[in-house]
Amino acid sequence: MTMYDTTAPAAPVVPTRGRLRPLGLGEVTITDGFWARRQRVNGEATLEHIESRLESEGWLGNFDLAASGKLPAGRRGREFADSEIYKYLEAVAWEIGRRDADASSPLEQRFRAIVARVAAAQEPDGYLNTNFGRPGQRERWSDLEWGHELYCLGHLFQAAVARVRTRPDADDGLIEIARRAAELVCREFGIGGREGICGHAEVEVGLAELGRALGERRFVEQAALFVERHGRGSLRDIEWGRKYYQDDTPVRDADALRGHAVRANYLSAGASDVAVETDDDALLSSLRRQWDRTVERRTYITGGQGSHHQDEAFGDDWELPADRAYSETCAGIGSIMFSWRLLLATGEAAYADLIERTLFNVVATSPAPDGKAFYYANTLHQRVPGIPADPSATSSRASSSLRAPWFEVSCCPPNVARTFASLDAYVATADDDGVQLHQYATGRVRTVLPDGRVVAFDVQTDYPADGRVRITIAQDAEFTLTMRIPTWADGARLVVGGAGEDAAPGTASVRRAFRAGDVIELALPVAPRVTAPDPRVDAVRGCVVVERGPEVLALESVDLGADVGDAVLAGEPVERDGSVVLPVRNRSTDSVSEVPLVAYHDWAQRGPSTMRVWVPTS
Amino acid sequence: MTMYDTTAPAAPVVPTRGRLRPLGLGEVTITDGFWARRQRVNGEATLEHIESRLESEGWLGNFDLAASGKLPAGRRGREFADSEIYKYLEAVAWEIGRRDADASSPLEQRFRAIVARVAAAQEPDGYLNTNFGRPGQRERWSDLEWGHELYCLGHLFQAAVARVRTRPDADDGLIEIARRAAELVCREFGIGGREGICGHAEVEVGLAELGRALGERRFVEQAALFVERHGRGSLRDIEWGRKYYQDDTPVRDADALRGHAVRANYLSAGASDVAVETDDDALLSSLRRQWDRTVERRTYITGGQGSHHQDEAFGDDWELPADRAYSETCAGIGSIMFSWRLLLATGEAAYADLIERTLFNVVATSPAPDGKAFYYANTLHQRVPGIPADPSATSSRASSSLRAPWFEVSCCPPNVARTFASLDAYVATADDDGVQLHQYATGRVRTVLPDGRVVAFDVQTDYPADGRVRITIAQDAEFTLTMRIPTWADGARLVVGGAGEDAAPGTASVRRAFRAGDVIELALPVAPRVTAPDPRVDAVRGCVVVERGPEVLALESVDLGADVGDAVLAGEPVERDGSVVLPVRNRSTDSVSEVPLVAYHDWAQRGPSTMRVWVPTS
């Protein structure tokens, strides 16, 4: 049994340097509220739903066929199907850590059973993929453009990282499976080996973190090699150009994220890790500039990214059609991965702002309340009511269906699951003198600063329904508590020890010798507000969106009693009886009525409807 | 040598009933002006350019390989490559007719040389396709969804129709090749045979016209069978649904064109032929309703159709993004095919209006002035300057390139070529009492009415640069001359024999005993006008477009001296020194200047630029 550094936080990203240190599961525990409800559904329903589909679709069975030498006959699913198993394993590993499930728990047993099936499929030299390399299959690494072999391994590595960080002493074997595969990747693609990259970035971020988790510097260096090789044109040119897989321009020379939105974000996340681990400030600066431009010009009000259906890609600057928003759930998760790494590196609140926007309006939008159906794409304007998805079928990615239980390309459900299972680790960070609260949720924070001070406090809030956040110190200690004040929260107030003060957007810090029982009250103004688009966004000119706190609101036909195409703004939104109502004129009847808005993440939960986020003003 | 009805007009569509009878090549001759210039370039440059690429890409060579039994090894091009040869043959056949080229002319020799190569590849039973049916190839008709076998034959049939109608006594063999292939289709897919349809409509319109041209009723009946079989779900469901190939809803039950825009228009054209030939007024009424809704809600200001890149498809009602307009050139041509059939059936001017809009703003936009490069997709808003296409390469369909010489999917160039070569046949029609002028171009009209009256007049105009059209009677005769007054032509004036009168949009008719030398003067007001979008089109809310006569105008960065994203309307367009100038405020500098607009069909002819058709008003 190998032992790893058990002092590292139980978190997906643990850089060796940077402005902030992440707090992992156990240090932060979300106990109630908006995200706790979603985490509960994720743990109780989504994980089982995913495993059952991985089994019934035969994607898990591919590993058994590989082990018994029966492939390629009978292999099922797309070329990247293996990765869904790894993302699921990652989700379960975090869930085990989050619940602190013991070795005899059903969750742990399910995890081990799948790891055993994966292990049996690994080749003696460490290679692991059910789609390549056997008689009757294509050769290993023969289709770097579309084969997704390295992509799948990247997800394997992230699953192993989750295991190292939550159960470093487990004897299930996942960590060694990943190590052997990573060693193979280094042999095959290291200096002097194949000078290729994968058509879908992911191995970079996986290798870098596995290297951090296992203390294997060469994995980080291999990640750096892959990052540097992008933009050299080693991948074949295709209809959408090499920018589709970010092989058009070297990462450090690019000025914005471009091409396939998931690929672009995964690569940027991996490049951020590499920049941090190699002290490459030029690369980090470039990534920050790219983030700035991408958020300013290529990101929906929801935080969603990707406006092309065809290539699941970013459009040009300002090309943000509401009705053809692709805004893939996985691109939102990739964006959070990228932003989180920049936040750890720099400490700047803007990254946490985007994470919050994306969590509430992309990631939370995807799953149905029962956790068993998902949006793959997240349009901002639905003109034709969706149709219920066939529960027994695999749906199209951006079909006209409502949330669907499973997709032929089913990357999003396990991606949501691993994000929810590890969400505690995105709430707060620490530095040498205190703790930074980036997201607001009821729960506990308990950590020890490098000099031994114990920081312990509880958070109580109904956020985002209510903007008040009450922080109660649980143990005497002198430290700095820093709270993010979202950009939208003009007029935020902070009350410490009875004394109130204004808190401007950015961060607000309180440093003192806290006593157990001290209370810090933050009041974020979540009254509905009207937001106009940048005039350079052509698609929503003459429209506004109503937001409330971190939530984007939507107008649904079921509330309007008419098609949302007939709706015109007729006044200011007001809060009434716990919901936001908007005066809306019906263009067809010319009548005005007050229509309740729903949080965008809750749309289409009452059956088929038309919906719009941007409402015309005239 | 077989002889066919040489009294039929030399036109692509000659229905046996209907409100209007088409006038063919020879009856109408465009001699000068806007379209004559394009026809000249088409005949002198485009045809040779296409043939040279068909040869160098190996698509013509596929027929030679088939004849020598060498297929499938070495076959080149996509599954539908054969169709490009047939469209090219159709273009050349019309060009021969248009020029009245004799049997020794180079054009005729080139035509015959290719027909001979096609003939050698036809199987003894009439089957003709270079991609199916040989050892090592897939079986005939085994992939109706994507195989395009019937699609290719549809284009063969249209080429044969062009030959029948222009050189009915030619002994090159094309007509018999088509007849034998059509007979095979009837045997294979007739009643009692395979109950399939082709995934890409075209065989319907081809069979119906070949049946008309050869007097073979069974070909028309087979076309009717194919039309009726659509919407029964015989094709496999796919990611975009069966509506992609119009197999979701029976043709007569649909309420709008939907799915792939070229497929939808080709099918509608074929269904129109079937409706006319089978006296199926219910079907014809349904098609007219579908046309109405499609033009109202799913058609760009340019006449372009199809707002999805991904599936080259119509979007939902009002989903007309300017920046993601796909507006495939071929969809515009398909729309003209559909509209022309409804015009012949009903005589209603609205159909000719759309044909004009589409000719000037889609078809004329595609080719470069030299006739050797083309737009495949026709965006209405270019945010990033295009890059010059590699002249030696095959470009992507909707790439970021400027007009490109050739595409991997190269349907558009030969489609433009056959349209220009047969354009004379879309100018005018006749009924029992006279002639209807639908499009305005300098040229001659000479025809004989059923009762023997000779109608002969000349048209002189600089349309669309100048809205004045001068019609001079060339021979004494009493008849009705009907002229289309475009919807936009409010204030049109008609002067006959010195007496002027207003002519309201729709049609204006003059009936009298004309004497040779009589002059009818039509004055269409082509002053620039500002058009606001339907408020239900979300993508261009708060914008207007400037039009002039039938031409949509565009704002290009090369004229603005800045990115068109910075442009805001600052006044009314005015005509000055032969060009339209628009007062435009630069949002970045806040300065106002008068900027010349270009006809949309002329954009990107001065190198890379950004461009927009819809200009924000604030």
PDB file of C-alpha atoms in Angstrom, chain A residues 108-227:
ATOM      1  CA  GLU A 108     -17.399   2.494  -1.473  1.00  0.00           C
ATOM      2  CA  GLN A 109     -18.332  -1.026  -2.560  1.00  0.00           C
ATOM      3  CA  ARG A 110     -19.763   0.230  -5.852  1.00  0.00           C
ATOM      4  CA  PHE A 111     -16.651   2.300  -6.399  1.00  0.00           C
ATOM      5  CA  ARG A 112     -14.366  -0.663  -5.827  1.00  0.00           C
ATOM      6  CA  ALA A 113     -16.401  -2.934  -8.047  1.00  0.00           C
ATOM      7  CA  ILE A 114     -16.009  -0.564 -10.976  1.00  0.00           C
ATOM      8  CA  VAL A 115     -12.333   0.067 -10.326  1.00  0.00           C
ATOM      9  CA  ALA A 116     -11.802  -3.691 -10.449  1.00  0.00           C
ATOM     10  CA  ARG A 117     -13.441  -3.866 -13.875  1.00  0.00           C
ATOM     11  CA  VAL A 118     -11.310  -0.979 -15.107  1.00  0.00           C
ATOM     12  CA  ALA A 119      -8.171  -2.546 -13.681  1.00  0.00           C
ATOM     13  CA  ALA A 120      -8.794  -5.804 -15.519  1.00  0.00           C
ATOM     14  CA  ALA A 121      -8.827  -3.933 -18.832  1.00  0.00           C
ATOM     15  CA  GLN A 122      -5.466  -2.237 -18.399  1.00  0.00           C
ATOM     16  CA  GLU A 123      -2.707  -3.585 -20.602  1.00  0.00           C
ATOM     17  CA  PRO A 124       0.537  -4.792 -18.997  1.00  0.00           C
ATOM     18  CA  ASP A 125       2.375  -1.675 -20.141  1.00  0.00           C
ATOM     19  CA  GLY A 126      -0.207   0.637 -18.579  1.00  0.00           C
ATOM     20  CA  TYR A 127      -2.234   1.424 -21.701  1.00  0.00           C
ATOM     21  CA  LEU A 128      -5.928   1.692 -21.017  1.00  0.00           C
ATOM     22  CA  ASN A 129      -8.591   2.318 -23.645  1.00  0.00           C
ATOM     23  CA  THR A 130     -11.362   0.046 -24.889  1.00  0.00           C
ATOM     24  CA  ASN A 131     -11.389   1.462 -28.390  1.00  0.00           C
ATOM     25  CA  PHE A 132      -7.835   1.126 -29.676  1.00  0.00           C
ATOM     26  CA  GLY A 133      -4.917  -1.176 -30.000  1.00  0.00           C
ATOM     27  CA  ARG A 134      -6.423  -4.651 -30.200  1.00  0.00           C
ATOM     28  CA  PRO A 135      -6.606  -6.841 -33.294  1.00  0.00           C
ATOM     29  CA  GLY A 136      -9.468  -5.440 -35.341  1.00  0.00           C
ATOM     30  CA  GLN A 137      -9.172  -2.047 -33.710  1.00  0.00           C
ATOM     31  CA  ARG A 138      -7.135   0.868 -34.894  1.00  0.00           C
ATOM     32  CA  GLU A 139      -3.604   1.218 -33.567  1.00  0.00           C
ATOM     33  CA  ARG A 140      -2.932   3.113 -30.394  1.00  0.00           C
ATOM     34  CA  TRP A 141      -2.444   6.844 -30.946  1.00  0.00           C
ATOM     35  CA  SER A 142      -3.301   6.507 -34.640  1.00  0.00           C
ATOM     36  CA  ASP A 143      -6.124   9.071 -34.484  1.00  0.00           C
ATOM     37  CA  LEU A 144      -5.021  11.836 -32.180  1.00  0.00           C
ATOM     38  CA  GLU A 145      -7.559  14.194 -33.772  1.00  0.00           C
ATOM     39  CA  TRP A 146     -10.663  12.223 -32.814  1.00  0.00           C
ATOM     40  CA  GLY A 147      -9.543   9.152 -30.885  1.00  0.00           C
ATOM     41  CA  HIS A 148      -9.785  10.758 -27.427  1.00  0.00           C
ATOM     42  CA  GLU A 149      -7.305   8.272 -25.885  1.00  0.00           C
ATOM     43  CA  LEU A 150      -5.385  10.928 -23.970  1.00  0.00           C
ATOM     44  CA  TYR A 151      -8.627  12.725 -23.150  1.00  0.00           C
ATOM     45  CA  CYS A 152      -9.978   9.591 -21.501  1.00  0.00           C
ATOM     46  CA  LEU A 153      -6.777   9.156 -19.525  1.00  0.00           C
ATOM     47  CA  GLY A 154      -6.997  12.762 -18.352  1.00  0.00           C
ATOM     48  CA  HIS A 155     -10.327  11.929 -16.754  1.00  0.00           C
ATOM     49  CA  LEU A 156      -8.834   8.768 -15.265  1.00  0.00           C
ATOM     50  CA  PHE A 157      -6.142  10.938 -13.703  1.00  0.00           C
ATOM     51  CA  GLN A 158      -8.687  13.334 -12.237  1.00  0.00           C
ATOM     52  CA  ALA A 159     -10.582  10.385 -10.747  1.00  0.00           C
ATOM     53  CA  ALA A 160      -7.372   9.132  -9.211  1.00  0.00           C
ATOM     54  CA  VAL A 161      -6.659  12.598  -7.813  1.00  0.00           C
ATOM     55  CA  ALA A 162     -10.053  12.561  -6.115  1.00  0.00           C
ATOM     56  CA  ARG A 163      -9.140   9.212  -4.583  1.00  0.00           C
ATOM     57  CA  VAL A 164      -5.661  10.306  -3.471  1.00  0.00           C
ATOM     58  CA  ARG A 165      -7.097  13.396  -1.843  1.00  0.00           C
ATOM     59  CA  THR A 166      -9.960  11.645  -0.062  1.00  0.00           C
ATOM     60  CA  ARG A 167      -8.746   8.075   0.583  1.00  0.00           C
ATOM     61  CA  PRO A 168      -4.963   8.149   0.129  1.00  0.00           C
ATOM     62  CA  ASP A 169      -4.590   4.800   1.843  1.00  0.00           C
ATOM     63  CA  ALA A 170      -7.259   2.934  -0.107  1.00  0.00           C
ATOM     64  CA  ASP A 171      -6.173  -0.352  -1.614  1.00  0.00           C
ATOM     65  CA  ASP A 172      -8.633  -0.457  -4.522  1.00  0.00           C
ATOM     66  CA  GLY A 173      -5.868   0.162  -7.055  1.00  0.00           C
ATOM     67  CA  LEU A 174      -7.221   3.197  -8.924  1.00  0.00           C
ATOM     68  CA  ILE A 175      -4.278   5.337  -8.001  1.00  0.00           C
ATOM     69  CA  GLU A 176      -1.795   2.783  -9.328  1.00  0.00           C
ATOM     70  CA  ILE A 177      -3.850   2.290 -12.505  1.00  0.00           C
ATOM     71  CA  ALA A 178      -3.578   6.017 -13.107  1.00  0.00           C
ATOM     72  CA  ARG A 179       0.102   6.125 -12.231  1.00  0.00           C
ATOM     73  CA  ARG A 180       0.937   3.365 -14.681  1.00  0.00           C
ATOM     74  CA  ALA A 181      -1.108   5.015 -17.419  1.00  0.00           C
ATOM     75  CA  ALA A 182       0.559   8.352 -16.742  1.00  0.00           C
ATOM     76  CA  GLU A 183       3.974   6.741 -16.920  1.00  0.00           C
ATOM     77  CA  LEU A 184       3.029   5.252 -20.269  1.00  0.00           C
ATOM     78  CA  VAL A 185       1.925   8.662 -21.521  1.00  0.00           C
ATOM     79  CA  CYS A 186       5.264  10.130 -20.461  1.00  0.00           C
ATOM     80  CA  ARG A 187       7.154   7.348 -22.250  1.00  0.00           C
ATOM     81  CA  GLU A 188       5.093   7.650 -25.422  1.00  0.00           C
ATOM     82  CA  PHE A 189       4.710  11.431 -25.621  1.00  0.00           C
ATOM     83  CA  GLY A 190       7.721  12.657 -23.677  1.00  0.00           C
ATOM     84  CA  ILE A 191      10.737  14.342 -25.165  1.00  0.00           C
ATOM     85  CA  GLY A 192      12.042  12.114 -27.922  1.00  0.00           C
ATOM     86  CA  GLY A 193       8.673  10.377 -28.250  1.00  0.00           C
ATOM     87  CA  ARG A 194       5.613  11.208 -30.323  1.00  0.00           C
ATOM     88  CA  GLU A 195       5.285  14.952 -30.664  1.00  0.00           C
ATOM     89  CA  GLY A 196       1.516  14.829 -30.645  1.00  0.00           C
ATOM     90  CA  ILE A 197      -1.335  16.267 -28.666  1.00  0.00           C
ATOM     91  CA  CYS A 198      -4.850  15.023 -28.119  1.00  0.00           C
ATOM     92  CA  GLY A 199      -7.649  16.514 -30.225  1.00  0.00           C
ATOM     93  CA  HIS A 200      -9.585  17.085 -27.014  1.00  0.00           C
ATOM     94  CA  ALA A 201      -7.612  18.763 -24.244  1.00  0.00           C
ATOM     95  CA  GLU A 202      -7.989  17.203 -20.805  1.00  0.00           C
ATOM     96  CA  VAL A 203      -4.854  15.132 -20.332  1.00  0.00           C
ATOM     97  CA  GLU A 204      -2.994  18.343 -19.475  1.00  0.00           C
ATOM     98  CA  VAL A 205      -5.143  19.230 -16.497  1.00  0.00           C
ATOM     99  CA  GLY A 206      -5.306  15.590 -15.437  1.00  0.00           C
ATOM    100  CA  LEU A 207      -1.559  14.988 -15.605  1.00  0.00           C
ATOM    101  CA  ALA A 208      -0.687  18.230 -13.855  1.00  0.00           C
ATOM    102  CA  GLU A 209      -2.909  17.475 -10.892  1.00  0.00           C
ATOM    103  CA  LEU A 210      -1.901  13.812 -10.722  1.00  0.00           C
ATOM    104  CA  GLY A 211       1.677  15.000 -10.639  1.00  0.00           C
ATOM    105  CA  ARG A 212       0.850  17.348  -7.771  1.00  0.00           C
ATOM    106  CA  ALA A 213      -1.080  14.659  -5.914  1.00  0.00           C
ATOM    107  CA  LEU A 214       1.583  11.976  -6.294  1.00  0.00           C
ATOM    108  CA  GLY A 215       4.574  14.264  -6.069  1.00  0.00           C
ATOM    109  CA  GLU A 216       5.585  13.205  -9.574  1.00  0.00           C
ATOM    110  CA  ARG A 217       7.150  16.213 -11.208  1.00  0.00           C
ATOM    111  CA  ARG A 218       7.534  14.447 -14.549  1.00  0.00           C
ATOM    112  CA  PHE A 219       3.741  14.289 -14.924  1.00  0.00           C
ATOM    113  CA  VAL A 220       3.597  18.050 -14.542  1.00  0.00           C
ATOM    114  CA  GLU A 221       6.387  18.384 -17.084  1.00  0.00           C
ATOM    115  CA  GLN A 222       4.519  16.156 -19.507  1.00  0.00           C
ATOM    116  CA  ALA A 223       1.457  18.364 -19.054  1.00  0.00           C
ATOM    117  CA  ALA A 224       3.650  21.365 -19.838  1.00  0.00           C
ATOM    118  CA  LEU A 225       4.881  19.657 -23.007  1.00  0.00           C
ATOM    119  CA  PHE A 226       1.321  19.041 -24.169  1.00  0.00           C
ATOM    120  CA  VAL A 227       0.377  22.645 -23.451  1.00  0.00           C
TER     121      VAL A 227
END
